[in-house]
PDB file of C-alpha atoms and ligand atoms in Angstrom:
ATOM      1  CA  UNK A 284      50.833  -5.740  64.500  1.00 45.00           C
ATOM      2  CA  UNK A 285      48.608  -7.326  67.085  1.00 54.00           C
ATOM      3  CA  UNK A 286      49.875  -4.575  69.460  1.00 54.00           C
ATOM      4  CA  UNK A 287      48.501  -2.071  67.301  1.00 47.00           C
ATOM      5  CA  UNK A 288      45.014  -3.474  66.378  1.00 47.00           C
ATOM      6  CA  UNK A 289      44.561  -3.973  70.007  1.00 47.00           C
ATOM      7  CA  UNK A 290      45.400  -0.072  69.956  1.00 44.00           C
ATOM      8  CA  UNK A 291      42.772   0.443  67.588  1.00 42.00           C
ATOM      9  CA  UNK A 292      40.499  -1.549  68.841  1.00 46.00           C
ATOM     10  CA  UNK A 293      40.108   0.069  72.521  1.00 43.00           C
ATOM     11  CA  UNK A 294      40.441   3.358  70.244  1.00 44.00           C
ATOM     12  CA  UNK A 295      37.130   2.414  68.429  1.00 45.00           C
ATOM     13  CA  UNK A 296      35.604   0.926  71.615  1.00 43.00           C
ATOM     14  CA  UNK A 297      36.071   4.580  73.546  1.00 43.00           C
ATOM     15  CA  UNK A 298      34.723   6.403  70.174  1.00 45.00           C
ATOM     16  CA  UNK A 299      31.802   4.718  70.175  1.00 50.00           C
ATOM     17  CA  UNK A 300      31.537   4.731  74.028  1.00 46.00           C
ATOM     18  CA  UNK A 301      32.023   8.288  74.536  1.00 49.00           C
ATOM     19  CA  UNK A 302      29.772   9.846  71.594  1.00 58.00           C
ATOM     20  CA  UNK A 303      27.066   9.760  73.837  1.00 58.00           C
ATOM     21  CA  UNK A 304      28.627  11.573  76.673  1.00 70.00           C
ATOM     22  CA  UNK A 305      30.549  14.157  74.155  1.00 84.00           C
ATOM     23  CA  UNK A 306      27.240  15.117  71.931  1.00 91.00           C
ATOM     24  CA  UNK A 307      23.755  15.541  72.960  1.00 94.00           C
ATOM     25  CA  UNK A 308      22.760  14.020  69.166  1.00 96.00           C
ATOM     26  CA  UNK A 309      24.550  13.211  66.340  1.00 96.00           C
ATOM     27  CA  UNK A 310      21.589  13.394  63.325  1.00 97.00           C
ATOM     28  CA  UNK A 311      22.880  11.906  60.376  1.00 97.00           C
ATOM     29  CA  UNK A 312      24.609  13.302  57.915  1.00 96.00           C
ATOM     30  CA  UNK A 313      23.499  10.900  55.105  1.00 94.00           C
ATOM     31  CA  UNK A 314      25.786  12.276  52.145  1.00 94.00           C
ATOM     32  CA  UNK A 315      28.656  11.134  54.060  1.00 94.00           C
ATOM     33  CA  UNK A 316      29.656   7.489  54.160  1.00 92.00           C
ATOM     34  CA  UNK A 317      27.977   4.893  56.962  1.00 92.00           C
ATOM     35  CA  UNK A 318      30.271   3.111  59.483  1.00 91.00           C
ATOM     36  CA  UNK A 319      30.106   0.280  61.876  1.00 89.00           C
ATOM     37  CA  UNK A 320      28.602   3.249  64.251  1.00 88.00           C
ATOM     38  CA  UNK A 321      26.309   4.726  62.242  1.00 94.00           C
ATOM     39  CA  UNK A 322      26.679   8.062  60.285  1.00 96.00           C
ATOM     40  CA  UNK A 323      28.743  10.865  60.626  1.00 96.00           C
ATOM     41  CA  UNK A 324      26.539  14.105  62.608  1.00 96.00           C
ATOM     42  CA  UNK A 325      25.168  16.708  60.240  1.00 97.00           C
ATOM     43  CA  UNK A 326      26.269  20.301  61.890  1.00 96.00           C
ATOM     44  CA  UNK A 327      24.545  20.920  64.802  1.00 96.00           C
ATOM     45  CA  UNK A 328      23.848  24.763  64.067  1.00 97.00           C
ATOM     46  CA  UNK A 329      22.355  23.616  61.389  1.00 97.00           C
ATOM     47  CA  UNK A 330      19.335  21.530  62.560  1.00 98.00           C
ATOM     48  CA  UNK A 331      16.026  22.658  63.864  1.00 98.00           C
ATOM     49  CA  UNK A 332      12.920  21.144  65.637  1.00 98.00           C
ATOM     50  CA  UNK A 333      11.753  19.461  62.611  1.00 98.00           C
ATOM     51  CA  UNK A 334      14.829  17.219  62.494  1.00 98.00           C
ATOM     52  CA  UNK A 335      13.551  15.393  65.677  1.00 98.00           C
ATOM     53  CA  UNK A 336      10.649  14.767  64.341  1.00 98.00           C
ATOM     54  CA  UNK A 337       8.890  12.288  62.044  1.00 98.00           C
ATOM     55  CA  UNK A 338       5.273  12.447  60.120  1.00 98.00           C
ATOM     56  CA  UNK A 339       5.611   9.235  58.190  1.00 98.00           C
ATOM     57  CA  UNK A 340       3.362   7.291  60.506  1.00 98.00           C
ATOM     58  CA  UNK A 341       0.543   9.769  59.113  1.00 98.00           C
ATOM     59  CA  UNK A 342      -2.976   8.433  57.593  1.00 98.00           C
ATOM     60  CA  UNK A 343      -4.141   5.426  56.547  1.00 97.00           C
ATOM     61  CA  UNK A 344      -2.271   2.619  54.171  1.00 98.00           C
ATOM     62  CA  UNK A 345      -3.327   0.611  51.453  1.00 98.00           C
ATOM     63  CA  UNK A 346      -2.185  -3.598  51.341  1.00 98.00           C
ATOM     64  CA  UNK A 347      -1.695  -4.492  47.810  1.00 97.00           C
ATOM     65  CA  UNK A 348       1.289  -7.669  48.455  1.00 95.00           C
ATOM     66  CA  UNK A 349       0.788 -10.835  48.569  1.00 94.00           C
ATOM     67  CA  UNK A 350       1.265 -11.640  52.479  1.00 97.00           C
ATOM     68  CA  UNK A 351      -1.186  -8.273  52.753  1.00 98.00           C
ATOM     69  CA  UNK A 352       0.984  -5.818  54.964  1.00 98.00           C
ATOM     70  CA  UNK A 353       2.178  -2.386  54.422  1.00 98.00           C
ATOM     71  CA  UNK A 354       5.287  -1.726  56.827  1.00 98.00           C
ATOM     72  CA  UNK A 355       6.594   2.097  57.493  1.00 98.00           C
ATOM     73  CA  UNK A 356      10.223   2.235  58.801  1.00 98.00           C
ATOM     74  CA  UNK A 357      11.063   4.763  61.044  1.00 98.00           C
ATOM     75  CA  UNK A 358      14.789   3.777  61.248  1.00 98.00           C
ATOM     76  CA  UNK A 359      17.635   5.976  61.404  1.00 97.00           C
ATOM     77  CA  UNK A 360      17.451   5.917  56.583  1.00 97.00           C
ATOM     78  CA  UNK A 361      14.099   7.509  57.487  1.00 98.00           C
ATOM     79  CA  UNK A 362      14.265   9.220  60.623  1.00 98.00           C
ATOM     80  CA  UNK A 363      18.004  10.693  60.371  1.00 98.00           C
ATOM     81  CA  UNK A 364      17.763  12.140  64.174  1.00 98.00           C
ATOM     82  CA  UNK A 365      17.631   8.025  65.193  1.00 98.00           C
ATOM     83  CA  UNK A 366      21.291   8.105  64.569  1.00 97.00           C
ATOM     84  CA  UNK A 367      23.576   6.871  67.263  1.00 95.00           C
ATOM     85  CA  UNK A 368      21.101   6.758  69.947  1.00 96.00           C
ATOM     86  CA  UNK A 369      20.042   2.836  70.035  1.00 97.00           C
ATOM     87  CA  UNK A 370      16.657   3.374  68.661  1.00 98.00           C
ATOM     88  CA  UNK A 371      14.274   3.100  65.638  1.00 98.00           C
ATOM     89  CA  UNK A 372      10.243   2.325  65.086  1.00 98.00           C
ATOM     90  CA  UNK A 373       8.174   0.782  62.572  1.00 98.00           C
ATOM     91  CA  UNK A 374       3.979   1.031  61.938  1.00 98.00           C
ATOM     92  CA  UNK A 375       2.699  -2.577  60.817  1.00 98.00           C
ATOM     93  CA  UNK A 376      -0.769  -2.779  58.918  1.00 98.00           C
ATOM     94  CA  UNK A 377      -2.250  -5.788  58.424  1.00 98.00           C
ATOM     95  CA  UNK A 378      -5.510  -6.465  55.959  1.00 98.00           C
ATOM     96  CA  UNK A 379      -7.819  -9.570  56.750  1.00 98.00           C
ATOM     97  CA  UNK A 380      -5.810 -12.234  57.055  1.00 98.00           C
ATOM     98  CA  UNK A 381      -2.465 -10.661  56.729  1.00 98.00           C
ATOM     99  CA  UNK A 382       0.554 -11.457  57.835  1.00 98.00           C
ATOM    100  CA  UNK A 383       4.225 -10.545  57.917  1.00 98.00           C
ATOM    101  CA  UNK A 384       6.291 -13.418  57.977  1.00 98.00           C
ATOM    102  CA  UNK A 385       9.013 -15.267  60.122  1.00 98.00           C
ATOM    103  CA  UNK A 386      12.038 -12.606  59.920  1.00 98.00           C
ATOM    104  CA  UNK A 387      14.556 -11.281  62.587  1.00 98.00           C
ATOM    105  CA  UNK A 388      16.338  -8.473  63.255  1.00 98.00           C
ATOM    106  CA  UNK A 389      20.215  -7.352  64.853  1.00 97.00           C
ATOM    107  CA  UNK A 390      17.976  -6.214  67.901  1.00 98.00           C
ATOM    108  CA  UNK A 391      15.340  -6.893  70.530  1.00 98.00           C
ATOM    109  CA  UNK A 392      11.775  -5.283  69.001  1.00 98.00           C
ATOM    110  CA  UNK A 393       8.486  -4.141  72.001  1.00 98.00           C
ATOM    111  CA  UNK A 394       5.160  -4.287  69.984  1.00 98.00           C
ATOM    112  CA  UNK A 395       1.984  -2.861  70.929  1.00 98.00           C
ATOM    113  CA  UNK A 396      -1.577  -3.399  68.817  1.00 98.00           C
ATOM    114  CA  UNK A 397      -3.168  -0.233  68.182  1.00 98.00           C
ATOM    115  CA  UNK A 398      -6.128  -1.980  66.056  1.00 98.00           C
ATOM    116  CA  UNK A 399      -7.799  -5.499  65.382  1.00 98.00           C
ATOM    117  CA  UNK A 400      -5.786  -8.566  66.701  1.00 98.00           C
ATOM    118  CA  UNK A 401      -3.027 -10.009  65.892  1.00 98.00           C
ATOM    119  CA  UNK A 402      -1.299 -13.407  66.743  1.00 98.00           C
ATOM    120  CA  UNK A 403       2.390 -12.720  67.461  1.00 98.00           C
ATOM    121  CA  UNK A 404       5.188 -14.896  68.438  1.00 98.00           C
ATOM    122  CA  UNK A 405       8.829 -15.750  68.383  1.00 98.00           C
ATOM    123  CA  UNK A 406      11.187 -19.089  68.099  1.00 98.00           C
ATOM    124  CA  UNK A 407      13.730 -19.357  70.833  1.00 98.00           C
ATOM    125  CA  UNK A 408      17.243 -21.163  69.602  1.00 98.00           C
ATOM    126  CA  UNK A 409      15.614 -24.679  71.196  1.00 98.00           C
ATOM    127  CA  UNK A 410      12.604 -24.480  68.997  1.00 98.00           C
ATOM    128  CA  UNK A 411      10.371 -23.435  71.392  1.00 98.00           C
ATOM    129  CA  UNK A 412       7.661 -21.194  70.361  1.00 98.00           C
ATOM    130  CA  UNK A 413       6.622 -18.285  72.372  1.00 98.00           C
ATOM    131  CA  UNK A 414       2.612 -16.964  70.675  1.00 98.00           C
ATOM    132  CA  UNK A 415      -0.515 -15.511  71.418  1.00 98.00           C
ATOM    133  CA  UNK A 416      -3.339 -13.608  70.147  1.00 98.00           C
ATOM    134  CA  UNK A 417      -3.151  -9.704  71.046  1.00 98.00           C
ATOM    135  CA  UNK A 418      -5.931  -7.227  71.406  1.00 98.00           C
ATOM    136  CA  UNK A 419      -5.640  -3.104  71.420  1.00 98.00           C
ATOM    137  CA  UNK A 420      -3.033  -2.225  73.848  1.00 98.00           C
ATOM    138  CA  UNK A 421      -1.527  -5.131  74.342  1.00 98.00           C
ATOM    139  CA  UNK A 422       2.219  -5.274  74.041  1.00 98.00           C
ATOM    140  CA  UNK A 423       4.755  -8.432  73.573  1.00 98.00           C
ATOM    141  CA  UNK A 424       8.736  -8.360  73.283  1.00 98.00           C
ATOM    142  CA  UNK A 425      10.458 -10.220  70.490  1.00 98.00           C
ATOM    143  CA  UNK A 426      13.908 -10.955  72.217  1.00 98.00           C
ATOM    144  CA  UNK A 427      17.233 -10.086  70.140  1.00 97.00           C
ATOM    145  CA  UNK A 428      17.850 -12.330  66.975  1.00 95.00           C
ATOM    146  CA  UNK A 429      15.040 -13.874  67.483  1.00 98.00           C
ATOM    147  CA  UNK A 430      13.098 -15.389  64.545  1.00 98.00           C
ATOM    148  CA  UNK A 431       9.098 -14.011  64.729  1.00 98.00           C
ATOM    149  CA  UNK A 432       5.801 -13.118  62.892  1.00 98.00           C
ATOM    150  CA  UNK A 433       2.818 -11.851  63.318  1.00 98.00           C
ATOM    151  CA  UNK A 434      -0.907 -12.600  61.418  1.00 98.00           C
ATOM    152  CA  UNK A 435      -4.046 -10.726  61.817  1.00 98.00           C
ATOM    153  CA  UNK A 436      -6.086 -13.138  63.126  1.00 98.00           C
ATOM    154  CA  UNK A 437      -9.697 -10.209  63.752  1.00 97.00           C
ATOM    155  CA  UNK A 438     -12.253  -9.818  61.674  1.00 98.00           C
ATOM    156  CA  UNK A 439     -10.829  -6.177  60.539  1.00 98.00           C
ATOM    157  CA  UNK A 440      -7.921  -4.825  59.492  1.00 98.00           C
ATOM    158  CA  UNK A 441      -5.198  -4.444  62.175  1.00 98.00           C
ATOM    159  CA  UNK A 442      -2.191  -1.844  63.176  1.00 98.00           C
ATOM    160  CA  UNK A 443       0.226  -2.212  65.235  1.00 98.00           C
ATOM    161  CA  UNK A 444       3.650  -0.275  65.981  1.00 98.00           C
ATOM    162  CA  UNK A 445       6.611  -1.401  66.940  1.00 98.00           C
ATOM    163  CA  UNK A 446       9.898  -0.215  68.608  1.00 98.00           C
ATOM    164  CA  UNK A 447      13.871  -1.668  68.380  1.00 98.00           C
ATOM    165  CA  UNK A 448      17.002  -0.852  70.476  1.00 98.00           C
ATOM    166  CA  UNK A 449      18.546   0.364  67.512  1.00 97.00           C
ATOM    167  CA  UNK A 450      18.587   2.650  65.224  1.00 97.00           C
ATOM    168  CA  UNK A 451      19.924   0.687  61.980  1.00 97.00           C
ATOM    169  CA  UNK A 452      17.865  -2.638  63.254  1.00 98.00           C
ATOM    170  CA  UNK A 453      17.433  -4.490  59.757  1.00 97.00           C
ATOM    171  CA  UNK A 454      14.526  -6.628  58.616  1.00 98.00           C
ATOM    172  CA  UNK A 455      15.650 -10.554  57.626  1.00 98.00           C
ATOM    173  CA  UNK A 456      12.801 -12.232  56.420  1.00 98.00           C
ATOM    174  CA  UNK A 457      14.076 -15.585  56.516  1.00 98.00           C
ATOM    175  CA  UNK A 458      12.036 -16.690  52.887  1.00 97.00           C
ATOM    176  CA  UNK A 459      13.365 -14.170  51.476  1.00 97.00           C
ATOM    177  CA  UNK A 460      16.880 -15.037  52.174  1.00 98.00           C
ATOM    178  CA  UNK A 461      16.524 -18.915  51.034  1.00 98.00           C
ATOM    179  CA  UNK A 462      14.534 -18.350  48.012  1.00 98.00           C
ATOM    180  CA  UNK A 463      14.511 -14.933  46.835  1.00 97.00           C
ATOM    181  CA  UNK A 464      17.989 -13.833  46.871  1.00 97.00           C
ATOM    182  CA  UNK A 465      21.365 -15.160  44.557  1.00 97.00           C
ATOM    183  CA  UNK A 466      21.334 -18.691  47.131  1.00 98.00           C
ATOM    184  CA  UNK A 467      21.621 -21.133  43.701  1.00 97.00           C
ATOM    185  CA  UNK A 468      18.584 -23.736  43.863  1.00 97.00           C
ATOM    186  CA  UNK A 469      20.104 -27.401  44.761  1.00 97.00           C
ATOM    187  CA  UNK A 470      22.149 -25.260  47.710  1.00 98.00           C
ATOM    188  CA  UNK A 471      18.665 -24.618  48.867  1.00 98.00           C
ATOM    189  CA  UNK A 472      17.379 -27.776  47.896  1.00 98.00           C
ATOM    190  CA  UNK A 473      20.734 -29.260  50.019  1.00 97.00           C
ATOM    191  CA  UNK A 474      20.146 -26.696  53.053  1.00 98.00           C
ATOM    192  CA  UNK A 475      16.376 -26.844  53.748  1.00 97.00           C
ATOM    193  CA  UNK A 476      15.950 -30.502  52.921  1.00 97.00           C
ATOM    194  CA  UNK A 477      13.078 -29.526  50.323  1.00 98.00           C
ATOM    195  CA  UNK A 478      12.143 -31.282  47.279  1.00 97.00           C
ATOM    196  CA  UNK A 479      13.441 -29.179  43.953  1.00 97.00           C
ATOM    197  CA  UNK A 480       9.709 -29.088  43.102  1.00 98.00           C
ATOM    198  CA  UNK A 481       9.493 -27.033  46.232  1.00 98.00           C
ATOM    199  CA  UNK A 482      12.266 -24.996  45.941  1.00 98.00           C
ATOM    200  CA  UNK A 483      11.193 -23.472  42.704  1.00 97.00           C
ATOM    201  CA  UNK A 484       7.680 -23.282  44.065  1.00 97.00           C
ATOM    202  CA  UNK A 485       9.447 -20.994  46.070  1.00 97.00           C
ATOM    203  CA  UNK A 486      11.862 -19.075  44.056  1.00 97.00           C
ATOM    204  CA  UNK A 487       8.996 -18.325  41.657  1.00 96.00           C
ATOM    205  CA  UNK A 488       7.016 -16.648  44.013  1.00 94.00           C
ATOM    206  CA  UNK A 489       9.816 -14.457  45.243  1.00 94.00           C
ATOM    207  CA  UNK A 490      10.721 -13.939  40.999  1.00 94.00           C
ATOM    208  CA  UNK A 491      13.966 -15.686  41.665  1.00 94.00           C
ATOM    209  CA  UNK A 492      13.202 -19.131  38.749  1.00 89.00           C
TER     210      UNK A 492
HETATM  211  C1  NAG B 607       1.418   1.313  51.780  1.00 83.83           C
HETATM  212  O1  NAG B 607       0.400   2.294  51.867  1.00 83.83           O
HETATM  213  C2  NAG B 607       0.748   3.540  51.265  1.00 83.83           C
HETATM  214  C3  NAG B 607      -0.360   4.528  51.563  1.00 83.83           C
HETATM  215  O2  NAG B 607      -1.585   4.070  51.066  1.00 83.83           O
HETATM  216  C4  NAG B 607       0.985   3.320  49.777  1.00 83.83           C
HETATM  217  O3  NAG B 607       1.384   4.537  49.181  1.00 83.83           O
HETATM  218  C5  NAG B 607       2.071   2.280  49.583  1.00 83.83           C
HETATM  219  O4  NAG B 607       2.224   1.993  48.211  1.00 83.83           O
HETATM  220  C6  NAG B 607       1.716   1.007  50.323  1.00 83.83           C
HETATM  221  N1  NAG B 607       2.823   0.077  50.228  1.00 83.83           N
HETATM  222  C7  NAG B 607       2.666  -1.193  49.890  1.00 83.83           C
HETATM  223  C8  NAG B 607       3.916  -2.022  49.857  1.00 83.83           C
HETATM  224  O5  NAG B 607       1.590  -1.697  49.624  1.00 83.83           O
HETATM  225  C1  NAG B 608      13.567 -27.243  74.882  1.00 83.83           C
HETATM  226  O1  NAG B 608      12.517 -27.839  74.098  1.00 83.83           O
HETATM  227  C2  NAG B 608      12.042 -29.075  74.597  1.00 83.83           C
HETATM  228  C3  NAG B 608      10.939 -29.571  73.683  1.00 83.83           C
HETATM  229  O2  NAG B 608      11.261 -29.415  72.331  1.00 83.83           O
HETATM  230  C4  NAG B 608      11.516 -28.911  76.003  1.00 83.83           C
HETATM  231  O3  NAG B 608      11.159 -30.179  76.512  1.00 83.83           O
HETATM  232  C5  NAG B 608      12.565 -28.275  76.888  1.00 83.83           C
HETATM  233  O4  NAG B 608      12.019 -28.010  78.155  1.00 83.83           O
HETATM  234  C6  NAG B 608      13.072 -26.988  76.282  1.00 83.83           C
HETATM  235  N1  NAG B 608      14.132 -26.431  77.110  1.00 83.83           N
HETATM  236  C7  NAG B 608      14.127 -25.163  77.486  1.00 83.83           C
HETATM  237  C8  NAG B 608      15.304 -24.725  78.309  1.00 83.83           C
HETATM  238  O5  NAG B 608      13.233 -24.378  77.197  1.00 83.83           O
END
């Protein structure tokens, strides 16, 4: 039994090693199911220029939430060419004052200001926290796993666009996931060492009491 996971196993390991020496791309097929590697490859014969490229990053944005951001994902559910190659972007607009709060992803993340200033930072796993303000083409990394934020700290409206070595990279706001997801109350209450007053301060302004 353990003979032949271990079999499967080194199986998987060479599949997912060898896709990028056996195709040049593999853009997703998205009617077919997702694995632990990413999508199956829509046919190759199949795909043309427009495929490897992506307009969403077009024009201006509106902020109409409360932390005032508007965030455009370009990973691999909105850029199906992303697919198996370790890479995926985002655009980041901040209004006066805005912010997008503490979150992490599965990967590392490069940022570079395109407009306004920002402060950015990240938390390392000893508490130590790693921030500055940012001006137009300045760039900071956010290591792996790494909990970090930024707030637009100019006088303007700010942009900024990001990059992440991968191409499914996932966005874990860590509010979010205490207070505005199925985590009961007094389990939150227990796990954050909050008062229940300020718990369901919380959950009501993610909707969640
Ligand atoms: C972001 O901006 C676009 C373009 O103005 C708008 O359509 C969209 O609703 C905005 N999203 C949010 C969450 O405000
Ligand atoms: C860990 O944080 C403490 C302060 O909280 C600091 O004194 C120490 O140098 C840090 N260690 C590392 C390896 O960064």
């Amino acid at each position: 039994m353990n003979y032949l996971l271990l079999i499967f196993s080194t199986f998987s390991l060479l599949v997912s090693i060898s896709r990028a020496i056996e195709v040049d791309f593999c853009v997703a097929d998205r009617n077919l199911p997702r694995g632990p590697e990413g999508y199956a490859c829509r046919n190759p014969t199949t795909l043309t220029t427009d495929d490897f490229v992506y307009t969403g990053f077009r024009g201006s944005r509106t902020i109409t939430n409360v932390p005032g951001n508007n965030v455009t994902l370009a990973f691999v559910d909105q850029f199906p060419a992303l697919n198996g190659l370790g890479i995926s972007m985002a655009r980041l607009d901040f209004g006066i004052g805005g912010v997008i709060p503490v979150h992490s992803h599965r990967t590392s993340e490069v940022l570079i200001v395109s407009r306004g200033s920002i402060i950015a930072g990240f938390i390392d796993t000893n508490n130590t926290a790693y921030y500055r303000r940012l001006e137009v083409g300045d760039v900071m990394i956010f290591p792996q796993a790494m909990l970090h934020f930024q707030v637009n700290v100019g006088a303007t409206p700010a942009t900024a666009f990001v990059s992440l070595n991968g191409a499914n990279p996932a966005i874990q706001f860590t509010m979010n996931s205490l207070f505005g997801g199925n985590l009961p109350a007094n389990i939150a209450q227990q796990i954050t060492l909050l008062s229940n007053a300020e718990v369901m301060r919380m959950k009501r302004a993610f909707g969640t009491a």
